[in-house]
Amino acid sequence: MAVREIGEGIYAVGAIDWDRRLFDGLIPLPDGTSYNSYLIKGSQNVALMDTVNPPMADVLLDHLSQLGVGNIDYVVAHHAEQDHSGAIPQVLGRYAQAKVVCTSRCKGMLMDLLLIPEDKFITVEDKETLSLGDMTLEFIHAPWVHW
């Protein structure tokens, strides 16, 4: 998957994993899968929406390098499954100032699963917003929608 601008200041930076054969250990993936991650460059802050599965972290980091990303303020974790959040430690390793934005339930899971320190988190409630300057993110809780 090549980096592509999908809207003004919004970039697809995820990865395609042609070799993955199972989702959640039971659903066949005969053609592989994709990990959707998006970079949003606001006038004051930059947010990364989700990451990728850990084996694809280098692809994500390469895409961010291709865009010349020198700073990420927020890494938004939609939920704690590894295909969405697994590369957060690698992203925080490169962009140490970034904060992980997620629900309080997701925070606990990410702390346990990925050993991310508590001070790296900002928790958000339903309908809460986060300004990127000329863009605003609104968080809408949708429990169980993934399944």
mmCIF file with all atom_site columns, C-alpha atoms in Angstrom:
data_model
loop_
_atom_site.group_PDB
_atom_site.id
_atom_site.type_symbol
_atom_site.label_atom_id
_atom_site.label_alt_id
_atom_site.label_comp_id
_atom_site.label_asym_id
_atom_site.label_entity_id
_atom_site.label_seq_id
_atom_site.pdbx_PDB_ins_code
_atom_site.Cartn_x
_atom_site.Cartn_y
_atom_site.Cartn_z
_atom_site.occupancy
_atom_site.B_iso_or_equiv
_atom_site.pdbx_formal_charge
_atom_site.auth_seq_id
_atom_site.auth_comp_id
_atom_site.auth_asym_id
_atom_site.auth_atom_id
_atom_site.pdbx_PDB_model_num
ATOM 1   C CA . MET A 1 1   ? 0.000   0.000   0.000  1.00 0.00 ? 1   MET A CA 1
ATOM 2   C CA . ALA A 1 2   ? 1.545   3.286   -1.060 1.00 0.00 ? 2   ALA A CA 1
ATOM 3   C CA . VAL A 1 3   ? 1.092   6.493   0.910  1.00 0.00 ? 3   VAL A CA 1
ATOM 4   C CA . ARG A 1 4   ? -1.740  8.485   -0.574 1.00 0.00 ? 4   ARG A CA 1
ATOM 5   C CA . GLU A 1 5   ? -3.495  11.720  0.238  1.00 0.00 ? 5   GLU A CA 1
ATOM 6   C CA . ILE A 1 6   ? -7.198  10.993  0.627  1.00 0.00 ? 6   ILE A CA 1
ATOM 7   C CA . GLY A 1 7   ? -8.270  14.506  1.628  1.00 0.00 ? 7   GLY A CA 1
ATOM 8   C CA . GLU A 1 8   ? -6.608  17.810  2.364  1.00 0.00 ? 8   GLU A CA 1
ATOM 9   C CA . GLY A 1 9   ? -4.038  17.028  5.064  1.00 0.00 ? 9   GLY A CA 1
ATOM 10  C CA . ILE A 1 10  ? -5.275  13.431  5.483  1.00 0.00 ? 10  ILE A CA 1
ATOM 11  C CA . TYR A 1 11  ? -3.074  10.533  4.386  1.00 0.00 ? 11  TYR A CA 1
ATOM 12  C CA . ALA A 1 12  ? -3.494  6.758   4.249  1.00 0.00 ? 12  ALA A CA 1
ATOM 13  C CA . VAL A 1 13  ? -0.298  5.360   5.790  1.00 0.00 ? 13  VAL A CA 1
ATOM 14  C CA . GLY A 1 14  ? -1.307  1.761   6.619  1.00 0.00 ? 14  GLY A CA 1
ATOM 15  C CA . ALA A 1 15  ? -0.010  -1.504  5.218  1.00 0.00 ? 15  ALA A CA 1
ATOM 16  C CA . ILE A 1 16  ? -1.096  -4.533  3.229  1.00 0.00 ? 16  ILE A CA 1
ATOM 17  C CA . ASP A 1 17  ? -0.155  -7.905  4.684  1.00 0.00 ? 17  ASP A CA 1
ATOM 18  C CA . TRP A 1 18  ? -0.423  -10.337 1.778  1.00 0.00 ? 18  TRP A CA 1
ATOM 19  C CA . ASP A 1 19  ? 0.827   -13.229 3.943  1.00 0.00 ? 19  ASP A CA 1
ATOM 20  C CA . ARG A 1 20  ? -1.657  -13.130 6.822  1.00 0.00 ? 20  ARG A CA 1
ATOM 21  C CA . ARG A 1 21  ? -3.955  -16.131 6.577  1.00 0.00 ? 21  ARG A CA 1
ATOM 22  C CA . LEU A 1 22  ? -6.179  -15.919 9.682  1.00 0.00 ? 22  LEU A CA 1
ATOM 23  C CA . PHE A 1 23  ? -8.084  -13.135 11.410 1.00 0.00 ? 23  PHE A CA 1
ATOM 24  C CA . ASP A 1 24  ? -8.524  -13.586 15.163 1.00 0.00 ? 24  ASP A CA 1
ATOM 25  C CA . GLY A 1 25  ? -7.056  -17.062 14.766 1.00 0.00 ? 25  GLY A CA 1
ATOM 26  C CA . LEU A 1 26  ? -10.146 -18.475 13.038 1.00 0.00 ? 26  LEU A CA 1
ATOM 27  C CA . ILE A 1 27  ? -11.432 -16.457 10.066 1.00 0.00 ? 27  ILE A CA 1
ATOM 28  C CA . PRO A 1 28  ? -9.633  -17.369 6.813  1.00 0.00 ? 28  PRO A CA 1
ATOM 29  C CA . LEU A 1 29  ? -7.900  -14.582 4.899  1.00 0.00 ? 29  LEU A CA 1
ATOM 30  C CA . PRO A 1 30  ? -6.964  -16.262 1.593  1.00 0.00 ? 30  PRO A CA 1
ATOM 31  C CA . ASP A 1 31  ? -5.890  -12.930 0.056  1.00 0.00 ? 31  ASP A CA 1
ATOM 32  C CA . GLY A 1 32  ? -4.227  -11.398 3.122  1.00 0.00 ? 32  GLY A CA 1
ATOM 33  C CA . THR A 1 33  ? -5.497  -8.243  4.789  1.00 0.00 ? 33  THR A CA 1
ATOM 34  C CA . SER A 1 34  ? -4.889  -4.532  5.176  1.00 0.00 ? 34  SER A CA 1
ATOM 35  C CA . TYR A 1 35  ? -4.197  -2.435  8.253  1.00 0.00 ? 35  TYR A CA 1
ATOM 36  C CA . ASN A 1 36  ? -5.783  0.974   7.939  1.00 0.00 ? 36  ASN A CA 1
ATOM 37  C CA . SER A 1 37  ? -3.902  3.832   9.532  1.00 0.00 ? 37  SER A CA 1
ATOM 38  C CA . TYR A 1 38  ? -4.377  7.508   8.711  1.00 0.00 ? 38  TYR A CA 1
ATOM 39  C CA . LEU A 1 39  ? -2.301  10.597  9.413  1.00 0.00 ? 39  LEU A CA 1
ATOM 40  C CA . ILE A 1 40  ? -4.158  13.879  9.891  1.00 0.00 ? 40  ILE A CA 1
ATOM 41  C CA . LYS A 1 41  ? -2.080  17.054  9.688  1.00 0.00 ? 41  LYS A CA 1
ATOM 42  C CA . GLY A 1 42  ? -3.886  19.925  11.342 1.00 0.00 ? 42  GLY A CA 1
ATOM 43  C CA . SER A 1 43  ? -2.605  23.484  11.424 1.00 0.00 ? 43  SER A CA 1
ATOM 44  C CA . GLN A 1 44  ? -1.386  23.053  15.021 1.00 0.00 ? 44  GLN A CA 1
ATOM 45  C CA . ASN A 1 45  ? -1.291  19.319  15.787 1.00 0.00 ? 45  ASN A CA 1
ATOM 46  C CA . VAL A 1 46  ? -0.827  15.997  14.017 1.00 0.00 ? 46  VAL A CA 1
ATOM 47  C CA . ALA A 1 47  ? -2.797  12.834  14.794 1.00 0.00 ? 47  ALA A CA 1
ATOM 48  C CA . LEU A 1 48  ? -2.195  9.257   13.722 1.00 0.00 ? 48  LEU A CA 1
ATOM 49  C CA . MET A 1 49  ? -5.422  7.255   13.604 1.00 0.00 ? 49  MET A CA 1
ATOM 50  C CA . ASP A 1 50  ? -4.589  3.653   14.559 1.00 0.00 ? 50  ASP A CA 1
ATOM 51  C CA . THR A 1 51  ? -1.354  1.864   13.739 1.00 0.00 ? 51  THR A CA 1
ATOM 52  C CA . VAL A 1 52  ? -0.761  -1.579  12.208 1.00 0.00 ? 52  VAL A CA 1
ATOM 53  C CA . ASN A 1 53  ? -0.080  -5.155  13.288 1.00 0.00 ? 53  ASN A CA 1
ATOM 54  C CA . PRO A 1 54  ? 3.417   -5.326  14.871 1.00 0.00 ? 54  PRO A CA 1
ATOM 55  C CA . PRO A 1 55  ? 5.097   -7.276  12.012 1.00 0.00 ? 55  PRO A CA 1
ATOM 56  C CA . MET A 1 56  ? 4.152   -4.387  9.678  1.00 0.00 ? 56  MET A CA 1
ATOM 57  C CA . ALA A 1 57  ? 5.445   -1.578  11.936 1.00 0.00 ? 57  ALA A CA 1
ATOM 58  C CA . ASP A 1 58  ? 8.408   -0.869  9.640  1.00 0.00 ? 58  ASP A CA 1
ATOM 59  C CA . VAL A 1 59  ? 6.016   -0.248  6.736  1.00 0.00 ? 59  VAL A CA 1
ATOM 60  C CA . LEU A 1 60  ? 4.042   2.291   8.789  1.00 0.00 ? 60  LEU A CA 1
ATOM 61  C CA . LEU A 1 61  ? 7.198   4.035   10.006 1.00 0.00 ? 61  LEU A CA 1
ATOM 62  C CA . ASP A 1 62  ? 8.543   4.135   6.435  1.00 0.00 ? 62  ASP A CA 1
ATOM 63  C CA . HIS A 1 63  ? 5.306   5.733   5.225  1.00 0.00 ? 63  HIS A CA 1
ATOM 64  C CA . LEU A 1 64  ? 5.576   8.388   7.932  1.00 0.00 ? 64  LEU A CA 1
ATOM 65  C CA . SER A 1 65  ? 9.183   9.031   6.867  1.00 0.00 ? 65  SER A CA 1
ATOM 66  C CA . GLN A 1 66  ? 8.117   9.354   3.221  1.00 0.00 ? 66  GLN A CA 1
ATOM 67  C CA . LEU A 1 67  ? 5.741   12.131  4.314  1.00 0.00 ? 67  LEU A CA 1
ATOM 68  C CA . GLY A 1 68  ? 8.511   13.836  6.265  1.00 0.00 ? 68  GLY A CA 1
ATOM 69  C CA . VAL A 1 69  ? 6.573   13.559  9.532  1.00 0.00 ? 69  VAL A CA 1
ATOM 70  C CA . GLY A 1 70  ? 8.774   15.061  12.232 1.00 0.00 ? 70  GLY A CA 1
ATOM 71  C CA . ASN A 1 71  ? 6.161   15.224  14.959 1.00 0.00 ? 71  ASN A CA 1
ATOM 72  C CA . ILE A 1 72  ? 3.057   13.326  15.993 1.00 0.00 ? 72  ILE A CA 1
ATOM 73  C CA . ASP A 1 73  ? 1.049   14.804  18.847 1.00 0.00 ? 73  ASP A CA 1
ATOM 74  C CA . TYR A 1 74  ? -1.630  12.122  19.186 1.00 0.00 ? 74  TYR A CA 1
ATOM 75  C CA . VAL A 1 75  ? -1.956  8.437   18.363 1.00 0.00 ? 75  VAL A CA 1
ATOM 76  C CA . VAL A 1 76  ? -5.657  7.599   18.421 1.00 0.00 ? 76  VAL A CA 1
ATOM 77  C CA . ALA A 1 77  ? -6.352  3.964   19.274 1.00 0.00 ? 77  ALA A CA 1
ATOM 78  C CA . HIS A 1 78  ? -9.840  2.978   18.153 1.00 0.00 ? 78  HIS A CA 1
ATOM 79  C CA . HIS A 1 79  ? -9.527  -0.273  20.078 1.00 0.00 ? 79  HIS A CA 1
ATOM 80  C CA . ALA A 1 80  ? -6.852  -2.529  21.551 1.00 0.00 ? 80  ALA A CA 1
ATOM 81  C CA . GLU A 1 81  ? -6.708  -5.330  18.983 1.00 0.00 ? 81  GLU A CA 1
ATOM 82  C CA . GLN A 1 82  ? -3.211  -5.684  17.592 1.00 0.00 ? 82  GLN A CA 1
ATOM 83  C CA . ASP A 1 83  ? -4.173  -4.964  13.979 1.00 0.00 ? 83  ASP A CA 1
ATOM 84  C CA . HIS A 1 84  ? -5.169  -1.471  15.142 1.00 0.00 ? 84  HIS A CA 1
ATOM 85  C CA . SER A 1 85  ? -2.848  -0.779  18.066 1.00 0.00 ? 85  SER A CA 1
ATOM 86  C CA . GLY A 1 86  ? 0.032   -3.248  17.903 1.00 0.00 ? 86  GLY A CA 1
ATOM 87  C CA . ALA A 1 87  ? 2.648   -0.833  16.556 1.00 0.00 ? 87  ALA A CA 1
ATOM 88  C CA . ILE A 1 88  ? 1.955   1.931   19.087 1.00 0.00 ? 88  ILE A CA 1
ATOM 89  C CA . PRO A 1 89  ? 5.185   1.166   21.017 1.00 0.00 ? 89  PRO A CA 1
ATOM 90  C CA . GLN A 1 90  ? 7.256   1.557   17.826 1.00 0.00 ? 90  GLN A CA 1
ATOM 91  C CA . VAL A 1 91  ? 5.494   4.825   16.967 1.00 0.00 ? 91  VAL A CA 1
ATOM 92  C CA . LEU A 1 92  ? 6.087   6.135   20.502 1.00 0.00 ? 92  LEU A CA 1
ATOM 93  C CA . GLY A 1 93  ? 9.721   5.068   20.159 1.00 0.00 ? 93  GLY A CA 1
ATOM 94  C CA . ARG A 1 94  ? 10.127  7.413   17.198 1.00 0.00 ? 94  ARG A CA 1
ATOM 95  C CA . TYR A 1 95  ? 7.697   10.158  18.300 1.00 0.00 ? 95  TYR A CA 1
ATOM 96  C CA . ALA A 1 96  ? 8.284   10.199  22.058 1.00 0.00 ? 96  ALA A CA 1
ATOM 97  C CA . GLN A 1 97  ? 6.199   13.336  22.653 1.00 0.00 ? 97  GLN A CA 1
ATOM 98  C CA . ALA A 1 98  ? 3.033   11.679  21.270 1.00 0.00 ? 98  ALA A CA 1
ATOM 99  C CA . LYS A 1 99  ? 0.134   10.850  23.568 1.00 0.00 ? 99  LYS A CA 1
ATOM 100 C CA . VAL A 1 100 ? -2.142  7.859   23.043 1.00 0.00 ? 100 VAL A CA 1
ATOM 101 C CA . VAL A 1 101 ? -5.796  8.921   22.869 1.00 0.00 ? 101 VAL A CA 1
ATOM 102 C CA . CYS A 1 102 ? -8.416  6.268   23.670 1.00 0.00 ? 102 CYS A CA 1
ATOM 103 C CA . THR A 1 103 ? -11.256 5.294   25.990 1.00 0.00 ? 103 THR A CA 1
ATOM 104 C CA . SER A 1 104 ? -10.516 4.412   29.612 1.00 0.00 ? 104 SER A CA 1
ATOM 105 C CA . ARG A 1 105 ? -11.241 0.731   28.902 1.00 0.00 ? 105 ARG A CA 1
ATOM 106 C CA . CYS A 1 106 ? -8.863  0.723   25.939 1.00 0.00 ? 106 CYS A CA 1
ATOM 107 C CA . LYS A 1 107 ? -6.207  2.459   28.067 1.00 0.00 ? 107 LYS A CA 1
ATOM 108 C CA . GLY A 1 108 ? -6.191  -0.403  30.565 1.00 0.00 ? 108 GLY A CA 1
ATOM 109 C CA . MET A 1 109 ? -5.884  -2.987  27.812 1.00 0.00 ? 109 MET A CA 1
ATOM 110 C CA . LEU A 1 110 ? -3.070  -1.136  26.058 1.00 0.00 ? 110 LEU A CA 1
ATOM 111 C CA . MET A 1 111 ? -1.181  -0.700  29.326 1.00 0.00 ? 111 MET A CA 1
ATOM 112 C CA . ASP A 1 112 ? -1.472  -4.449  29.981 1.00 0.00 ? 112 ASP A CA 1
ATOM 113 C CA . LEU A 1 113 ? -0.868  -5.713  26.429 1.00 0.00 ? 113 LEU A CA 1
ATOM 114 C CA . LEU A 1 114 ? 1.753   -3.263  25.172 1.00 0.00 ? 114 LEU A CA 1
ATOM 115 C CA . LEU A 1 115 ? 3.276   -2.053  28.453 1.00 0.00 ? 115 LEU A CA 1
ATOM 116 C CA . ILE A 1 116 ? 2.647   1.597   27.606 1.00 0.00 ? 116 ILE A CA 1
ATOM 117 C CA . PRO A 1 117 ? 3.158   3.802   30.677 1.00 0.00 ? 117 PRO A CA 1
ATOM 118 C CA . GLU A 1 118 ? 0.053   5.446   32.130 1.00 0.00 ? 118 GLU A CA 1
ATOM 119 C CA . ASP A 1 119 ? 1.410   8.972   31.635 1.00 0.00 ? 119 ASP A CA 1
ATOM 120 C CA . LYS A 1 120 ? 1.378   8.469   27.836 1.00 0.00 ? 120 LYS A CA 1
ATOM 121 C CA . PHE A 1 121 ? -2.445  8.440   27.699 1.00 0.00 ? 121 PHE A CA 1
ATOM 122 C CA . ILE A 1 122 ? -5.267  10.905  27.225 1.00 0.00 ? 122 ILE A CA 1
ATOM 123 C CA . THR A 1 123 ? -8.667  9.288   27.766 1.00 0.00 ? 123 THR A CA 1
ATOM 124 C CA . VAL A 1 124 ? -11.734 10.582  25.981 1.00 0.00 ? 124 VAL A CA 1
ATOM 125 C CA . GLU A 1 125 ? -15.440 10.278  26.653 1.00 0.00 ? 125 GLU A CA 1
ATOM 126 C CA . ASP A 1 126 ? -18.264 9.962   24.146 1.00 0.00 ? 126 ASP A CA 1
ATOM 127 C CA . LYS A 1 127 ? -18.762 13.178  22.115 1.00 0.00 ? 127 LYS A CA 1
ATOM 128 C CA . GLU A 1 128 ? -15.520 14.701  23.456 1.00 0.00 ? 128 GLU A CA 1
ATOM 129 C CA . THR A 1 129 ? -13.444 16.649  20.930 1.00 0.00 ? 129 THR A CA 1
ATOM 130 C CA . LEU A 1 130 ? -9.751  17.229  20.305 1.00 0.00 ? 130 LEU A CA 1
ATOM 131 C CA . SER A 1 131 ? -8.529  20.182  18.265 1.00 0.00 ? 131 SER A CA 1
ATOM 132 C CA . LEU A 1 132 ? -5.781  19.858  15.676 1.00 0.00 ? 132 LEU A CA 1
ATOM 133 C CA . GLY A 1 133 ? -6.036  23.586  14.929 1.00 0.00 ? 133 GLY A CA 1
ATOM 134 C CA . ASP A 1 134 ? -8.056  23.882  11.747 1.00 0.00 ? 134 ASP A CA 1
ATOM 135 C CA . MET A 1 135 ? -9.548  20.402  12.218 1.00 0.00 ? 135 MET A CA 1
ATOM 136 C CA . THR A 1 136 ? -11.384 18.861  15.159 1.00 0.00 ? 136 THR A CA 1
ATOM 137 C CA . LEU A 1 137 ? -11.668 15.183  16.018 1.00 0.00 ? 137 LEU A CA 1
ATOM 138 C CA . GLU A 1 138 ? -14.904 14.066  17.698 1.00 0.00 ? 138 GLU A CA 1
ATOM 139 C CA . PHE A 1 139 ? -14.932 10.767  19.555 1.00 0.00 ? 139 PHE A CA 1
ATOM 140 C CA . ILE A 1 140 ? -18.044 8.642   19.243 1.00 0.00 ? 140 ILE A CA 1
ATOM 141 C CA . HIS A 1 141 ? -18.104 5.532   21.374 1.00 0.00 ? 141 HIS A CA 1
ATOM 142 C CA . ALA A 1 142 ? -19.495 2.540   19.497 1.00 0.00 ? 142 ALA A CA 1
ATOM 143 C CA . PRO A 1 143 ? -18.992 -0.523  21.706 1.00 0.00 ? 143 PRO A CA 1
ATOM 144 C CA . TRP A 1 144 ? -18.975 -3.898  19.955 1.00 0.00 ? 144 TRP A CA 1
ATOM 145 C CA . VAL A 1 145 ? -19.408 -2.370  16.484 1.00 0.00 ? 145 VAL A CA 1
ATOM 146 C CA . HIS A 1 146 ? -16.235 -4.144  15.318 1.00 0.00 ? 146 HIS A CA 1
ATOM 147 C CA . TRP A 1 147 ? -17.862 -7.510  15.852 1.00 0.00 ? 147 TRP A CA 1
#
